[in-house]
Amino acid sequence: MKRLHSFILKSFLGPLAFTFLICMFVLLMQFLWRFIDEFVGKGLEWTVIAEFLFYVSATLVPMALPLAILLASIMAFGNMGENYELTAMKAAGISLQRIMKPLTILVILISLGAFFFSNNIMPIASLKTSSLLYDIKRQNPELILKEGIFTNDLPKFSIKVGKIDKQSGMLYDLLIYDHRENRGNTNVTVADSGTMITSADKLTMNLTLYSGNIYEEVRQKIRRRNKHHPFRRIKFGAYRTSIALPGNELHRTDEDKFKNSYRMLNLTQLENQKDSLENGLLKKKENFGKSLIAKYYFRKEMKSLRTDSIKRKKLLAKTSDVDSLFSSLSVNKKLTSISNALSYARKARENVSRKDQEFIASTKWIQKYKNEWHRKFTLSFACLIFFFIGAPLGAIIRKGGLGMPVIISVLFFIIYYIISMTAERFSKELVMQPFWGMWTSTIIIMPLGIILTYKATTDSTLFNIENYIDFLKKLNPFQLLKRKSSADN
């Protein structure tokens, strides 16, 4: 049995490593396709890009690992079924459960490792990814000039070039707007030709212009509208200046800025953060209720009554019966009282409506922490469920390689992913509880694994196309009439 277990483990580990790398590569390319604009023209060093890809790869493990287990289990058992190795094992009296036993233990260990990874490694990887992506987005791009198009890549400057000689690097028909004084388009430079050369330390841009003019509006203490303002024009044959560049070094942001987000916390931190947010929301609701009662339901007594105790006692005696107090008022005072009451009611309704939206937004934010708490466990269960779907499915279809297993694996994973994303969206919108939002896909897919395991154990021909063809032939009306006539005879 040790040799048999070793053979089964080798048949599974090879496809698992291969499919996991393929899944990670595909998901990583899909991620880069989304954020490719943030990297182009930033002059980032290869070490920064490699670091970012490493952290992103760690965040993609929850999607790649279950799919890799599903695909590897189908390939492993499909290959053994196609080569009649499963048939030989069953003929020797070894059941499918015993064949799956070493892989079941292995997948359980992988699931425990996935839980540890999700709870301890994923928060750190998410924190590093978010922080580094934020810094990359803030990085100023390198200066890229295009013919006939204004370029704003240079800080405080807007540059347009008519023609670029790619061999000599000479620029022609230059139009430069200088916005360093933040006064609008008050400094314009026009030149027939020129060159732009970056210094060796990449901190300055040396600009040399030939045969042009500088138009600058003269600053005045009082600027009047609809009036002509003086300006100066400087004509030059050759003009040289230096422009300070922001530098291509990546400025790192303090990671503490992102550490309280729900994706950057483990189970204990999520629980503590959720409790603090819920307590804060409860206090806000209590304080709002008290302020609402004090401002709009029970008005404070007039200042004159605070010093006059006799008038206050009389008023309190009258207010014990509100209806009789209202009946004792004159018509004008009744109308005034009703108008004031309506005004207070409208203000209270507006205030309640505004606060209700704030409370709903806070509740949705708390819901994300609850969803993330459940997500720590769904990865482990997804690995187990996909194994118990893929292993019996491979034993039934008996096809190895990357053909049929890939199609079936991707189909099952897409169904699982759509259900998971839809239920999670319902949970974020407060339509479903966090438990159902995060576990619905698992609850729906789990019976499928049980059914497939039972069918594979009983040697079911669930995916035998010939059986379905024979069944359709039996439903053919001509065949039914032929059978009926033969039975009558």
GROMACS .gro file of C-alpha atoms in nm:
model
  489
    1MET     CA    1   0.000   0.000   0.000
    2LYS     CA    2   0.291   0.236   0.060
    3ARG     CA    3   0.398   0.209  -0.303
    4LEU     CA    4   0.038   0.260  -0.413
    5HIS     CA    5   0.002   0.569  -0.195
    6SER     CA    6   0.332   0.703  -0.323
    7PHE     CA    7   0.216   0.649  -0.682
    8ILE     CA    8  -0.115   0.828  -0.618
    9LEU     CA    9   0.056   1.121  -0.446
   10LYS     CA   10   0.303   1.160  -0.733
   11SER     CA   11   0.017   1.146  -0.983
   12PHE     CA   12  -0.151   1.434  -0.798
   13LEU     CA   13   0.137   1.660  -0.686
   14GLY     CA   14   0.280   1.704  -1.035
   15PRO     CA   15  -0.046   1.833  -1.191
   16LEU     CA   16  -0.114   2.038  -0.875
   17ALA     CA   17   0.214   2.231  -0.900
   18PHE     CA   18   0.173   2.274  -1.276
   19THR     CA   19  -0.190   2.393  -1.264
   20PHE     CA   20  -0.124   2.621  -0.966
   21LEU     CA   21   0.151   2.803  -1.156
   22ILE     CA   22  -0.073   2.833  -1.463
   23CYS     CA   23  -0.362   2.972  -1.255
   24MET     CA   24  -0.133   3.220  -1.080
   25PHE     CA   25   0.010   3.335  -1.413
   26VAL     CA   26  -0.334   3.386  -1.569
   27LEU     CA   27  -0.471   3.572  -1.266
   28LEU     CA   28  -0.157   3.785  -1.241
   29MET     CA   29  -0.180   3.883  -1.608
   30GLN     CA   30  -0.545   3.970  -1.560
   31PHE     CA   31  -0.453   4.191  -1.263
   32LEU     CA   32  -0.175   4.365  -1.455
   33TRP     CA   33  -0.407   4.427  -1.749
   34ARG     CA   34  -0.634   4.622  -1.515
   35PHE     CA   35  -0.353   4.840  -1.374
   36ILE     CA   36  -0.115   4.858  -1.670
   37ASP     CA   37  -0.179   5.233  -1.708
   38GLU     CA   38  -0.042   5.293  -1.358
   39PHE     CA   39   0.300   5.147  -1.451
   40VAL     CA   40   0.359   5.291  -1.798
   41GLY     CA   41   0.600   5.582  -1.810
   42LYS     CA   42   0.669   5.594  -1.434
   43GLY     CA   43   1.038   5.498  -1.461
   44LEU     CA   44   1.002   5.237  -1.187
   45GLU     CA   45   1.298   5.017  -1.102
   46TRP     CA   46   1.270   4.645  -1.164
   47THR     CA   47   1.305   4.575  -0.791
   48VAL     CA   48   0.989   4.778  -0.720
   49ILE     CA   49   0.795   4.597  -0.993
   50ALA     CA   50   0.921   4.257  -0.870
   51GLU     CA   51   0.821   4.342  -0.513
   52PHE     CA   52   0.476   4.450  -0.624
   53LEU     CA   53   0.422   4.134  -0.831
   54PHE     CA   54   0.531   3.921  -0.536
   55TYR     CA   55   0.274   4.078  -0.303
   56VAL     CA   56   0.001   4.066  -0.567
   57SER     CA   57   0.072   3.696  -0.626
   58ALA     CA   58   0.021   3.631  -0.256
   59THR     CA   59  -0.321   3.801  -0.266
   60LEU     CA   60  -0.426   3.584  -0.564
   61VAL     CA   61  -0.369   3.253  -0.384
   62PRO     CA   62  -0.733   3.230  -0.257
   63MET     CA   63  -0.852   3.218  -0.618
   64ALA     CA   64  -0.572   3.010  -0.768
   65LEU     CA   65  -0.543   2.734  -0.506
   66PRO     CA   66  -0.901   2.594  -0.517
   67LEU     CA   67  -0.903   2.603  -0.898
   68ALA     CA   68  -0.563   2.429  -0.910
   69ILE     CA   69  -0.685   2.154  -0.672
   70LEU     CA   70  -0.998   2.102  -0.883
   71LEU     CA   71  -0.802   2.085  -1.207
   72ALA     CA   72  -0.524   1.865  -1.064
   73SER     CA   73  -0.766   1.615  -0.909
   74ILE     CA   74  -0.957   1.580  -1.237
   75MET     CA   75  -0.632   1.536  -1.432
   76ALA     CA   76  -0.484   1.285  -1.185
   77PHE     CA   77  -0.788   1.057  -1.163
   78GLY     CA   78  -0.869   1.112  -1.530
   79ASN     CA   79  -0.522   0.991  -1.628
   80MET     CA   80  -0.550   0.689  -1.400
   81GLY     CA   81  -0.893   0.609  -1.543
   82GLU     CA   82  -0.780   0.654  -1.902
   83ASN     CA   83  -0.481   0.422  -1.847
   84TYR     CA   84  -0.704   0.162  -1.674
   85GLU     CA   85  -0.506   0.203  -1.351
   86LEU     CA   86  -0.822   0.271  -1.154
   87THR     CA   87  -0.978  -0.041  -1.305
   88ALA     CA   88  -0.678  -0.249  -1.196
   89MET     CA   89  -0.694  -0.110  -0.842
   90LYS     CA   90  -1.066  -0.182  -0.813
   91ALA     CA   91  -1.011  -0.532  -0.955
   92ALA     CA   92  -0.759  -0.588  -0.676
   93GLY     CA   93  -1.032  -0.507  -0.422
   94ILE     CA   94  -0.927  -0.148  -0.346
   95SER     CA   95  -1.226   0.085  -0.322
   96LEU     CA   96  -1.228   0.440  -0.450
   97GLN     CA   97  -1.236   0.571  -0.092
   98ARG     CA   98  -0.911   0.391  -0.012
   99ILE     CA   99  -0.755   0.521  -0.333
  100MET     CA  100  -0.856   0.876  -0.238
  101LYS     CA  101  -0.743   0.839   0.125
  102PRO     CA  102  -0.381   0.966   0.090
  103LEU     CA  103  -0.495   1.256  -0.127
  104THR     CA  104  -0.773   1.336   0.119
  105ILE     CA  105  -0.519   1.364   0.400
  106LEU     CA  106  -0.295   1.577   0.178
  107VAL     CA  107  -0.580   1.812   0.083
  108ILE     CA  108  -0.682   1.846   0.449
  109LEU     CA  109  -0.327   1.953   0.529
  110ILE     CA  110  -0.335   2.196   0.236
  111SER     CA  111  -0.666   2.333   0.366
  112LEU     CA  112  -0.519   2.390   0.712
  113GLY     CA  113  -0.223   2.562   0.551
  114ALA     CA  114  -0.463   2.772   0.343
  115PHE     CA  115  -0.640   2.882   0.662
  116PHE     CA  116  -0.309   2.978   0.820
  117PHE     CA  117  -0.214   3.164   0.502
  118SER     CA  118  -0.547   3.345   0.485
  119ASN     CA  119  -0.534   3.449   0.849
  120ASN     CA  120  -0.167   3.543   0.885
  121ILE     CA  121  -0.006   3.599   0.544
  122MET     CA  122  -0.291   3.745   0.340
  123PRO     CA  123  -0.342   4.055   0.563
  124ILE     CA  124   0.027   4.143   0.534
  125ALA     CA  125   0.030   4.085   0.157
  126SER     CA  126  -0.286   4.296   0.114
  127LEU     CA  127  -0.135   4.576   0.323
  128LYS     CA  128   0.188   4.575   0.121
  129THR     CA  129  -0.002   4.562  -0.210
  130SER     CA  130  -0.238   4.848  -0.123
  131SER     CA  131   0.042   5.067   0.010
  132LEU     CA  132   0.272   5.005  -0.285
  133LEU     CA  133  -0.005   5.051  -0.543
  134TYR     CA  134  -0.098   5.382  -0.379
  135ASP     CA  135   0.263   5.498  -0.404
  136ILE     CA  136   0.289   5.390  -0.769
  137LYS     CA  137  -0.027   5.581  -0.857
  138ARG     CA  138   0.117   5.894  -0.699
  139GLN     CA  139   0.447   5.857  -0.883
  140ASN     CA  140   0.494   6.127  -1.147
  141PRO     CA  141   0.532   5.985  -1.499
  142GLU     CA  142   0.835   6.043  -1.716
  143LEU     CA  143   0.817   6.315  -1.976
  144ILE     CA  144   0.685   6.169  -2.302
  145LEU     CA  145   0.648   6.418  -2.589
  146LYS     CA  146   0.415   6.355  -2.882
  147GLU     CA  147   0.380   6.562  -3.195
  148GLY     CA  148   0.091   6.807  -3.199
  149ILE     CA  149  -0.034   6.716  -2.847
  150PHE     CA  150  -0.001   6.910  -2.523
  151THR     CA  151   0.197   6.719  -2.259
  152ASN     CA  152   0.139   6.788  -1.888
  153ASP     CA  153   0.380   6.527  -1.752
  154LEU     CA  154   0.627   6.798  -1.649
  155PRO     CA  155   0.501   6.959  -1.321
  156LYS     CA  156   0.379   7.319  -1.360
  157PHE     CA  157   0.436   7.313  -1.739
  158SER     CA  158   0.227   7.240  -2.045
  159ILE     CA  159   0.430   7.173  -2.358
  160LYS     CA  160   0.330   7.126  -2.721
  161VAL     CA  161   0.575   7.018  -2.993
  162GLY     CA  162   0.495   7.047  -3.362
  163LYS     CA  163   0.759   6.806  -3.494
  164ILE     CA  164   1.026   6.579  -3.342
  165ASP     CA  165   1.342   6.475  -3.524
  166LYS     CA  166   1.405   6.126  -3.384
  167GLN     CA  167   1.762   6.107  -3.513
  168SER     CA  168   1.897   6.437  -3.376
  169GLY     CA  169   1.645   6.483  -3.095
  170MET     CA  170   1.569   6.838  -3.212
  171LEU     CA  171   1.220   6.972  -3.135
  172TYR     CA  172   1.042   7.217  -3.368
  173ASP     CA  173   0.752   7.464  -3.324
  174LEU     CA  174   0.748   7.462  -2.943
  175LEU     CA  175   0.472   7.619  -2.736
  176ILE     CA  176   0.534   7.623  -2.359
  177TYR     CA  177   0.296   7.745  -2.086
  178ASP     CA  178   0.467   7.819  -1.754
  179HIS     CA  179   0.229   7.772  -1.456
  180ARG     CA  180   0.486   7.791  -1.176
  181GLU     CA  181   0.331   8.111  -1.035
  182ASN     CA  182  -0.022   7.968  -1.042
  183ARG     CA  183  -0.162   8.271  -1.227
  184GLY     CA  184  -0.303   8.093  -1.529
  185ASN     CA  185  -0.166   8.128  -1.883
  186THR     CA  186   0.028   8.448  -1.811
  187ASN     CA  187   0.371   8.320  -1.921
  188VAL     CA  188   0.395   8.175  -2.271
  189THR     CA  189   0.707   8.082  -2.465
  190VAL     CA  190   0.712   8.028  -2.841
  191ALA     CA  191   1.023   7.895  -3.015
  192ASP     CA  192   1.110   7.770  -3.362
  193SER     CA  193   1.326   7.486  -3.228
  194GLY     CA  194   1.493   7.358  -2.916
  195THR     CA  195   1.625   7.060  -2.719
  196MET     CA  196   1.539   6.902  -2.386
  197ILE     CA  197   1.808   6.703  -2.206
  198THR     CA  198   1.770   6.542  -1.865
  199SER     CA  199   2.063   6.575  -1.625
  200ALA     CA  200   2.262   6.270  -1.516
  201ASP     CA  201   2.099   6.267  -1.171
  202LYS     CA  202   1.753   6.307  -1.333
  203LEU     CA  203   1.672   6.600  -1.107
  204THR     CA  204   1.669   6.879  -1.368
  205MET     CA  205   1.560   6.925  -1.727
  206ASN     CA  206   1.801   7.144  -1.930
  207LEU     CA  207   1.595   7.333  -2.186
  208THR     CA  208   1.760   7.514  -2.479
  209LEU     CA  209   1.536   7.715  -2.716
  210TYR     CA  210   1.625   7.892  -3.040
  211SER     CA  211   1.469   8.189  -3.221
  212GLY     CA  212   1.156   8.267  -3.023
  213ASN     CA  213   0.964   8.501  -2.794
  214ILE     CA  214   0.854   8.500  -2.429
  215TYR     CA  215   0.520   8.669  -2.358
  216GLU     CA  216   0.461   8.751  -1.992
  217GLU     CA  217   0.174   8.945  -1.838
  218VAL     CA  218   0.296   9.210  -1.591
  219ARG     CA  219   0.158   9.153  -1.242
  220GLN     CA  220  -0.038   9.447  -1.096
  221LYS     CA  221  -0.148   9.509  -0.741
  222ILE     CA  222  -0.509   9.569  -0.849
  223ARG     CA  223  -0.637   9.367  -1.139
  224ARG     CA  224  -0.947   9.506  -1.308
  225ARG     CA  225  -1.187   9.310  -1.513
  226ASN     CA  226  -1.249   9.384  -1.881
  227LYS     CA  227  -0.936   9.601  -1.896
  228HIS     CA  228  -0.620   9.570  -2.099
  229HIS     CA  229  -0.317   9.473  -1.889
  230PRO     CA  230   0.044   9.546  -1.981
  231PHE     CA  231   0.273   9.262  -2.079
  232ARG     CA  232   0.634   9.226  -2.177
  233ARG     CA  233   0.780   9.044  -2.474
  234ILE     CA  234   1.132   8.910  -2.472
  235LYS     CA  235   1.282   8.817  -2.808
  236PHE     CA  236   1.572   8.575  -2.801
  237GLY     CA  237   1.806   8.401  -3.040
  238ALA     CA  238   1.905   8.136  -2.786
  239TYR     CA  239   1.751   8.085  -2.445
  240ARG     CA  240   1.868   7.836  -2.183
  241THR     CA  241   1.695   7.744  -1.859
  242SER     CA  242   1.668   7.454  -1.616
  243ILE     CA  243   1.348   7.302  -1.484
  244ALA     CA  244   1.344   7.107  -1.159
  245LEU     CA  245   1.215   6.751  -1.193
  246PRO     CA  246   1.034   6.567  -0.913
  247GLY     CA  247   1.270   6.271  -0.944
  248ASN     CA  248   1.195   5.910  -1.029
  249GLU     CA  249   1.251   5.768  -0.682
  250LEU     CA  250   0.941   5.609  -0.532
  251HIS     CA  251   0.824   5.780  -0.214
  252ARG     CA  252   0.689   5.522   0.028
  253THR     CA  253   0.379   5.601   0.234
  254ASP     CA  254   0.347   5.498   0.596
  255GLU     CA  255   0.165   5.162   0.598
  256ASP     CA  256  -0.021   5.256   0.917
  257LYS     CA  257  -0.248   5.458   0.691
  258PHE     CA  258  -0.398   5.135   0.551
  259LYS     CA  259  -0.363   4.889   0.839
  260ASN     CA  260  -0.717   4.935   0.978
  261SER     CA  261  -0.886   4.829   0.655
  262TYR     CA  262  -1.081   4.503   0.677
  263ARG     CA  263  -0.854   4.322   0.429
  264MET     CA  264  -0.543   4.391   0.639
  265LEU     CA  265  -0.662   4.223   0.962
  266ASN     CA  266  -0.661   3.870   1.100
  267LEU     CA  267  -0.947   3.701   1.285
  268THR     CA  268  -0.873   3.855   1.626
  269GLN     CA  269  -0.820   4.202   1.482
  270LEU     CA  270  -1.135   4.175   1.273
  271GLU     CA  271  -1.338   4.079   1.580
  272ASN     CA  272  -1.198   4.368   1.786
  273GLN     CA  273  -1.243   4.620   1.508
  274LYS     CA  274  -1.598   4.502   1.442
  275ASP     CA  275  -1.691   4.533   1.811
  276SER     CA  276  -1.545   4.884   1.836
  277LEU     CA  277  -1.729   4.996   1.522
  278GLU     CA  278  -2.058   4.848   1.643
  279ASN     CA  279  -2.020   5.015   1.984
  280GLY     CA  280  -1.938   5.345   1.815
  281LEU     CA  281  -2.244   5.317   1.591
  282LEU     CA  282  -2.466   5.232   1.890
  283LYS     CA  283  -2.342   5.538   2.079
  284LYS     CA  284  -2.407   5.758   1.776
  285LYS     CA  285  -2.764   5.630   1.754
  286GLU     CA  286  -2.823   5.689   2.126
  287ASN     CA  287  -2.682   6.042   2.112
  288PHE     CA  288  -2.886   6.121   1.803
  289GLY     CA  289  -3.204   5.998   1.972
  290LYS     CA  290  -3.137   6.216   2.274
  291SER     CA  291  -3.060   6.524   2.063
  292LEU     CA  292  -3.371   6.461   1.852
  293ILE     CA  293  -3.593   6.450   2.162
  294ALA     CA  294  -3.430   6.759   2.310
  295LYS     CA  295  -3.449   6.972   1.993
  296TYR     CA  296  -3.772   6.872   1.822
  297TYR     CA  297  -4.001   6.684   2.063
  298PHE     CA  298  -3.960   6.868   2.395
  299ARG     CA  299  -3.857   7.231   2.368
  300LYS     CA  300  -3.657   7.393   2.647
  301GLU     CA  301  -3.834   7.637   2.878
  302MET     CA  302  -3.800   8.008   2.817
  303LYS     CA  303  -3.516   8.190   2.992
  304SER     CA  304  -3.762   8.424   3.168
  305LEU     CA  305  -3.928   8.127   3.340
  306ARG     CA  306  -3.600   8.002   3.487
  307THR     CA  307  -3.585   8.303   3.722
  308ASP     CA  308  -3.960   8.340   3.783
  309SER     CA  309  -4.056   8.034   3.991
  310ILE     CA  310  -4.425   8.135   4.024
  311LYS     CA  311  -4.481   8.157   3.646
  312ARG     CA  312  -4.296   7.829   3.597
  313LYS     CA  313  -4.517   7.645   3.847
  314LYS     CA  314  -4.829   7.780   3.675
  315LEU     CA  315  -4.701   7.676   3.334
  316LEU     CA  316  -4.611   7.328   3.459
  317ALA     CA  317  -4.958   7.293   3.608
  318LYS     CA  318  -5.115   7.385   3.275
  319THR     CA  319  -4.889   7.163   3.067
  320SER     CA  320  -5.001   6.856   3.261
  321ASP     CA  321  -5.300   6.855   3.031
  322VAL     CA  322  -5.180   6.950   2.681
  323ASP     CA  323  -5.523   6.941   2.519
  324SER     CA  324  -5.678   7.180   2.771
  325LEU     CA  325  -5.376   7.411   2.740
  326PHE     CA  326  -5.412   7.416   2.362
  327SER     CA  327  -5.790   7.481   2.390
  328SER     CA  328  -5.728   7.779   2.615
  329LEU     CA  329  -5.521   7.956   2.350
  330SER     CA  330  -5.657   8.212   2.110
  331VAL     CA  331  -5.703   8.136   1.742
  332ASN     CA  332  -5.389   8.320   1.638
  333LYS     CA  333  -5.177   8.143   1.902
  334LYS     CA  334  -5.325   7.808   1.794
  335LEU     CA  335  -5.223   7.874   1.434
  336THR     CA  336  -4.877   7.983   1.548
  337SER     CA  337  -4.841   7.667   1.761
  338ILE     CA  338  -4.947   7.443   1.473
  339SER     CA  339  -4.710   7.621   1.233
  340ASN     CA  340  -4.420   7.584   1.477
  341ALA     CA  341  -4.503   7.217   1.533
  342LEU     CA  342  -4.507   7.149   1.158
  343SER     CA  343  -4.175   7.330   1.118
  344TYR     CA  344  -4.018   7.122   1.397
  345ALA     CA  345  -4.160   6.802   1.247
  346ARG     CA  346  -4.019   6.878   0.902
  347LYS     CA  347  -3.677   6.956   1.045
  348ALA     CA  348  -3.687   6.636   1.250
  349ARG     CA  349  -3.781   6.433   0.941
  350GLU     CA  350  -3.498   6.584   0.737
  351ASN     CA  351  -3.253   6.521   1.016
  352VAL     CA  352  -3.370   6.161   1.059
  353SER     CA  353  -3.347   6.097   0.683
  354ARG     CA  354  -2.993   6.235   0.667
  355LYS     CA  355  -2.877   6.041   0.971
  356ASP     CA  356  -3.041   5.725   0.844
  357GLN     CA  357  -2.819   5.733   0.535
  358GLU     CA  358  -2.512   5.781   0.754
  359PHE     CA  359  -2.611   5.489   0.976
  360ILE     CA  360  -2.672   5.265   0.674
  361ALA     CA  361  -2.329   5.352   0.533
  362SER     CA  362  -2.167   5.271   0.869
  363THR     CA  363  -2.358   4.942   0.887
  364LYS     CA  364  -2.240   4.846   0.537
  365TRP     CA  365  -1.882   4.919   0.641
  366ILE     CA  366  -1.920   4.696   0.949
  367GLN     CA  367  -2.069   4.428   0.725
  368LYS     CA  368  -1.745   4.416   0.527
  369TYR     CA  369  -1.555   4.324   0.842
  370LYS     CA  370  -1.802   4.044   0.911
  371ASN     CA  371  -1.771   3.916   0.555
  372GLU     CA  372  -1.393   3.918   0.580
  373TRP     CA  373  -1.411   3.718   0.905
  374HIS     CA  374  -1.604   3.441   0.726
  375ARG     CA  375  -1.374   3.462   0.422
  376LYS     CA  376  -1.086   3.330   0.634
  377PHE     CA  377  -1.266   2.993   0.649
  378THR     CA  378  -1.421   2.974   0.302
  379LEU     CA  379  -1.080   2.927   0.134
  380SER     CA  380  -1.009   2.609   0.332
  381PHE     CA  381  -1.354   2.463   0.268
  382ALA     CA  382  -1.331   2.553  -0.102
  383CYS     CA  383  -1.011   2.344  -0.132
  384LEU     CA  384  -1.184   2.043   0.026
  385ILE     CA  385  -1.504   2.074  -0.176
  386PHE     CA  386  -1.326   2.115  -0.508
  387PHE     CA  387  -1.116   1.807  -0.436
  388PHE     CA  388  -1.425   1.596  -0.366
  389ILE     CA  389  -1.573   1.729  -0.691
  390GLY     CA  390  -1.263   1.685  -0.906
  391ALA     CA  391  -1.145   1.340  -0.787
  392PRO     CA  392  -1.471   1.150  -0.848
  393LEU     CA  393  -1.537   1.353  -1.162
  394GLY     CA  394  -1.200   1.248  -1.305
  395ALA     CA  395  -1.273   0.887  -1.217
  396ILE     CA  396  -1.606   0.911  -1.403
  397ILE     CA  397  -1.499   1.090  -1.722
  398ARG     CA  398  -1.166   0.897  -1.744
  399LYS     CA  399  -0.997   1.167  -1.951
  400GLY     CA  400  -0.655   1.311  -1.866
  401GLY     CA  401  -0.447   1.591  -2.012
  402LEU     CA  402  -0.549   1.955  -2.041
  403GLY     CA  403  -0.849   1.915  -2.271
  404MET     CA  404  -1.170   1.803  -2.105
  405PRO     CA  405  -1.043   1.857  -1.745
  406VAL     CA  406  -0.972   2.225  -1.812
  407ILE     CA  407  -1.316   2.286  -1.963
  408ILE     CA  408  -1.498   2.114  -1.677
  409SER     CA  409  -1.281   2.277  -1.408
  410VAL     CA  410  -1.328   2.627  -1.545
  411LEU     CA  411  -1.703   2.567  -1.579
  412PHE     CA  412  -1.740   2.457  -1.217
  413PHE     CA  413  -1.517   2.737  -1.092
  414ILE     CA  414  -1.710   3.003  -1.285
  415ILE     CA  415  -2.037   2.877  -1.138
  416TYR     CA  416  -1.886   2.880  -0.789
  417TYR     CA  417  -1.734   3.226  -0.839
  418ILE     CA  418  -2.056   3.380  -0.974
  419ILE     CA  419  -2.260   3.243  -0.685
  420SER     CA  420  -1.998   3.360  -0.436
  421MET     CA  421  -1.971   3.714  -0.577
  422THR     CA  422  -2.350   3.754  -0.605
  423ALA     CA  423  -2.414   3.639  -0.249
  424GLU     CA  424  -2.131   3.856  -0.116
  425ARG     CA  425  -2.275   4.159  -0.297
  426PHE     CA  426  -2.614   4.090  -0.138
  427SER     CA  427  -2.442   4.073   0.200
  428LYS     CA  428  -2.263   4.405   0.145
  429GLU     CA  429  -2.595   4.567   0.052
  430LEU     CA  430  -2.752   4.433   0.376
  431VAL     CA  431  -2.988   4.202   0.184
  432MET     CA  432  -2.838   3.886   0.338
  433GLN     CA  433  -2.666   3.804   0.664
  434PRO     CA  434  -2.284   3.771   0.643
  435PHE     CA  435  -2.297   3.395   0.708
  436TRP     CA  436  -2.529   3.329   0.414
  437GLY     CA  437  -2.351   3.579   0.194
  438MET     CA  438  -2.013   3.408   0.235
  439TRP     CA  439  -2.124   3.044   0.263
  440THR     CA  440  -2.401   3.022   0.003
  441SER     CA  441  -2.167   2.908  -0.275
  442THR     CA  442  -2.016   2.642  -0.046
  443ILE     CA  443  -2.358   2.516   0.062
  444ILE     CA  444  -2.475   2.493  -0.301
  445ILE     CA  445  -2.160   2.321  -0.436
  446MET     CA  446  -2.117   2.076  -0.144
  447PRO     CA  447  -2.409   1.843  -0.243
  448LEU     CA  448  -2.256   1.815  -0.589
  449GLY     CA  449  -1.936   1.673  -0.440
  450ILE     CA  450  -2.137   1.419  -0.238
  451ILE     CA  451  -2.335   1.308  -0.543
  452LEU     CA  452  -2.027   1.275  -0.763
  453THR     CA  453  -1.842   1.075  -0.495
  454TYR     CA  454  -2.138   0.837  -0.470
  455LYS     CA  455  -2.162   0.802  -0.849
  456ALA     CA  456  -1.790   0.736  -0.882
  457THR     CA  457  -1.803   0.475  -0.603
  458THR     CA  458  -2.086   0.289  -0.777
  459ASP     CA  459  -1.908   0.305  -1.116
  460SER     CA  460  -2.176   0.527  -1.265
  461THR     CA  461  -2.167   0.610  -1.635
  462LEU     CA  462  -2.283   0.962  -1.569
  463PHE     CA  463  -2.076   1.118  -1.850
  464ASN     CA  464  -2.098   0.833  -2.099
  465ILE     CA  465  -2.234   0.996  -2.414
  466GLU     CA  466  -2.343   0.661  -2.564
  467ASN     CA  467  -2.594   0.611  -2.281
  468TYR     CA  468  -2.760   0.944  -2.357
  469ILE     CA  469  -2.764   0.865  -2.730
  470ASP     CA  470  -2.933   0.531  -2.660
  471PHE     CA  471  -3.185   0.707  -2.436
  472LEU     CA  472  -3.271   0.959  -2.708
  473LYS     CA  473  -3.308   0.679  -2.961
  474LYS     CA  474  -3.562   0.516  -2.733
  475LEU     CA  475  -3.763   0.839  -2.731
  476ASN     CA  476  -3.772   0.845  -3.114
  477PRO     CA  477  -4.145   0.824  -3.219
  478PHE     CA  478  -4.067   0.587  -3.509
  479GLN     CA  479  -3.894   0.348  -3.271
  480LEU     CA  480  -4.192   0.365  -3.034
  481LEU     CA  481  -4.437   0.285  -3.316
  482LYS     CA  482  -4.218  -0.004  -3.430
  483ARG     CA  483  -4.210  -0.149  -3.080
  484LYS     CA  484  -4.586  -0.110  -3.044
  485SER     CA  485  -4.657  -0.286  -3.376
  486SER     CA  486  -4.420  -0.572  -3.287
  487ALA     CA  487  -4.592  -0.608  -2.952
  488ASP     CA  488  -4.938  -0.622  -3.117
  489ASN     CA  489  -4.823  -0.894  -3.355
   0.00000   0.00000   0.00000
